[in-house]
């Protein structure tokens, strides 16, 4: 993580956001010294898809890329049912243009596609035709993978994408991007939580 960000990651929250998709990511970031702050369209409480009530720490118009190490966007019904969440896609553009990374999973990838942010970057999602339905121009850059990190170019921020069934792979890409674990521990972490490989436990715990 960059020293300028003070180790702060911002998690976008909105009604019906898919709370399970970023559970691994935020939990292990917090356990490794990162501050996770939630950002909503306003500071009014939202309700997750799992029925949890979340009070955002700040409103979207208070969020600045220079104060963050990463913006995380999860899936939600709103990505496919109107323009309610479009401001978060525009915020993602501001982050990437400022050189600050963005990580998007599930429906949030469609929001980024509509914003034109996947046209020139390697990316993935649930399935290719889900993104194709947005009418975006990036179909040729779609990758059949559990999660993808595109490093960007010309000073742009890196972009992580994943489909809704890959919360562990999504977390792996975020940890690798932010340098949370070294390569050996990152591989062990993934094997432990994705493959239930008990032999990886001691490496993850630093043994």
XYZ file of C-alpha atoms in Angstrom:
207
model
C 0.000 0.000 0.000
C 1.209 3.475 -0.708
C 2.238 5.558 2.281
C 0.056 8.398 1.016
C -3.097 6.334 1.447
C -2.414 5.627 5.130
C -3.437 2.020 4.422
C -7.100 2.920 3.921
C -9.286 0.903 1.582
C -12.778 2.088 0.670
C -15.648 -0.369 0.278
C -18.660 0.939 -1.617
C -21.960 0.058 0.070
C -25.470 0.403 -1.339
C -28.807 -1.352 -0.978
C -28.640 -5.074 -1.912
C -24.863 -5.054 -2.146
C -23.612 -8.638 -2.151
C -21.959 -8.755 1.245
C -20.390 -12.210 0.827
C -18.384 -11.191 -2.224
C -15.877 -9.095 -0.294
C -15.901 -10.838 3.088
C -12.518 -12.501 2.607
C -11.035 -9.320 1.180
C -12.060 -6.899 3.900
C -11.544 -9.299 6.806
C -7.970 -10.137 5.891
C -7.097 -6.575 4.946
C -8.261 -5.471 8.396
C -6.281 -8.277 10.048
C -3.173 -7.074 8.255
C -3.280 -3.484 9.436
C -5.458 -1.886 6.790
C -8.339 0.420 7.657
C -11.545 -0.424 5.788
C -13.993 2.456 5.436
C -17.419 2.205 3.847
C -18.702 4.767 1.374
C -22.334 5.191 0.296
C -24.164 7.481 -2.064
C -24.945 9.365 1.144
C -24.348 8.677 4.824
C -27.807 7.122 5.136
C -27.832 3.430 6.178
C -28.095 0.768 3.485
C -29.235 -2.856 3.657
C -27.102 -5.610 2.155
C -28.417 -8.543 0.159
C -27.920 -10.591 3.325
C -30.181 -8.252 5.280
C -27.421 -6.514 7.248
C -27.785 -2.805 7.929
C -24.646 -0.766 7.239
C -24.006 2.858 8.168
C -21.561 4.339 5.621
C -18.512 6.074 7.052
C -18.654 8.734 4.363
C -20.654 9.820 1.330
C -19.374 9.376 -2.204
C -18.923 13.108 -2.730
C -16.464 13.102 0.192
C -14.275 10.388 -1.323
C -10.952 11.387 -2.891
C -8.603 8.988 -4.705
C -5.554 10.459 -2.980
C -6.953 9.404 0.394
C -7.342 5.776 -0.597
C -5.286 2.702 -1.440
C -8.181 1.023 -3.260
C -11.872 1.355 -4.107
C -13.854 -1.913 -3.908
C -17.166 -2.299 -5.748
C -19.439 -5.300 -5.163
C -22.417 -6.686 -6.998
C -25.947 -5.402 -6.337
C -29.305 -5.403 -8.091
C -28.869 -1.705 -8.855
C -26.089 -2.296 -11.372
C -28.591 -3.828 -13.802
C -31.761 -1.892 -12.996
C -31.091 1.732 -13.829
C -28.578 4.478 -13.176
C -28.657 4.551 -9.370
C -25.150 3.149 -8.978
C -23.615 4.896 -11.996
C -21.959 7.491 -9.699
C -19.782 4.704 -8.299
C -18.638 3.775 -11.807
C -17.766 7.425 -12.409
C -15.840 7.414 -9.121
C -13.965 4.354 -10.362
C -12.954 6.341 -13.442
C -11.632 9.140 -11.217
C -9.656 6.623 -9.156
C -8.094 4.926 -12.159
C -7.225 8.225 -13.825
C -5.580 9.346 -10.578
C -3.489 6.159 -10.457
C -5.437 4.619 -7.563
C -6.555 0.980 -7.992
C -10.128 -0.263 -8.254
C -11.455 -3.776 -7.617
C -14.862 -4.792 -8.980
C -16.730 -8.070 -8.626
C -19.992 -9.431 -10.047
C -22.471 -6.761 -11.209
C -20.002 -3.974 -10.563
C -18.061 -5.179 -13.598
C -21.121 -4.378 -15.739
C -21.200 -0.906 -14.245
C -17.575 -0.403 -15.229
C -18.294 -1.771 -18.694
C -21.080 0.771 -19.197
C -18.689 3.499 -18.077
C -16.208 2.394 -20.758
C -13.576 1.330 -18.249
C -13.195 -2.215 -19.603
C -12.855 -1.318 -23.268
C -9.046 -1.253 -23.186
C -8.239 -3.455 -20.189
C -7.986 -7.181 -19.586
C -10.939 -8.182 -17.402
C -13.373 -10.900 -16.408
C -16.852 -11.197 -14.924
C -19.545 -13.820 -14.401
C -19.669 -14.738 -18.120
C -18.683 -12.885 -21.259
C -22.237 -12.461 -22.571
C -23.272 -10.737 -19.331
C -20.898 -7.910 -20.148
C -21.672 -8.082 -23.854
C -25.267 -7.170 -23.020
C -24.055 -3.763 -21.823
C -23.021 -2.902 -25.377
C -19.438 -2.188 -24.329
C -16.514 -2.305 -26.738
C -14.192 -4.453 -24.645
C -15.300 -7.965 -25.551
C -11.933 -8.709 -27.118
C -10.218 -8.099 -23.788
C -12.420 -10.524 -21.833
C -10.443 -13.283 -20.079
C -11.885 -16.631 -18.987
C -10.325 -16.682 -15.510
C -11.407 -16.679 -11.875
C -10.072 -13.152 -11.401
C -7.954 -10.759 -13.451
C -5.670 -7.851 -12.605
C -4.864 -5.315 -15.309
C -1.949 -3.090 -14.354
C -3.089 -0.152 -16.455
C -0.853 2.074 -18.554
C 0.422 5.643 -18.614
C 0.081 6.043 -14.857
C -3.456 4.697 -14.626
C -4.449 2.667 -11.597
C -4.632 -1.121 -11.644
C -8.013 -2.812 -12.037
C -9.100 -6.124 -10.480
C -12.201 -7.894 -11.782
C -13.909 -11.159 -10.825
C -17.202 -12.979 -11.141
C -19.685 -13.546 -8.296
C -18.535 -17.096 -7.533
C -14.900 -16.113 -6.955
C -14.654 -14.151 -3.681
C -11.440 -15.968 -2.707
C -9.722 -15.350 -6.030
C -10.891 -11.741 -5.878
C -9.265 -11.383 -2.456
C -6.082 -13.039 -3.727
C -5.764 -10.460 -6.507
C -6.360 -7.569 -4.100
C -3.767 -8.886 -1.643
C -1.235 -9.321 -4.424
C -1.927 -5.839 -5.749
C -1.533 -4.177 -2.353
C 1.410 -6.312 -1.229
C -0.420 -7.714 1.782
C 1.380 -11.075 1.520
C 4.570 -12.153 -0.205
C 4.226 -14.608 -3.096
C 4.680 -17.755 -0.989
C 2.152 -16.723 1.637
C -0.307 -15.489 -0.971
C -0.237 -18.857 -2.716
C -0.686 -20.640 0.619
C -3.552 -18.341 1.592
C -5.370 -19.139 -1.629
C -4.814 -22.875 -1.246
C -6.084 -22.742 2.334
C -9.265 -20.793 1.697
C -10.082 -21.927 -1.841
C -8.925 -25.538 -1.760
C -9.177 -26.269 1.990
C -5.525 -27.332 1.859
C -4.645 -27.769 5.537
C -0.951 -28.025 4.678
C -0.980 -24.334 3.810
C -2.080 -23.237 7.273
C 1.368 -22.930 8.852
C 2.656 -20.826 5.953
C -0.329 -18.478 6.250
C 0.233 -18.176 9.979
C 3.888 -17.353 9.408
C 5.242 -20.691 10.525
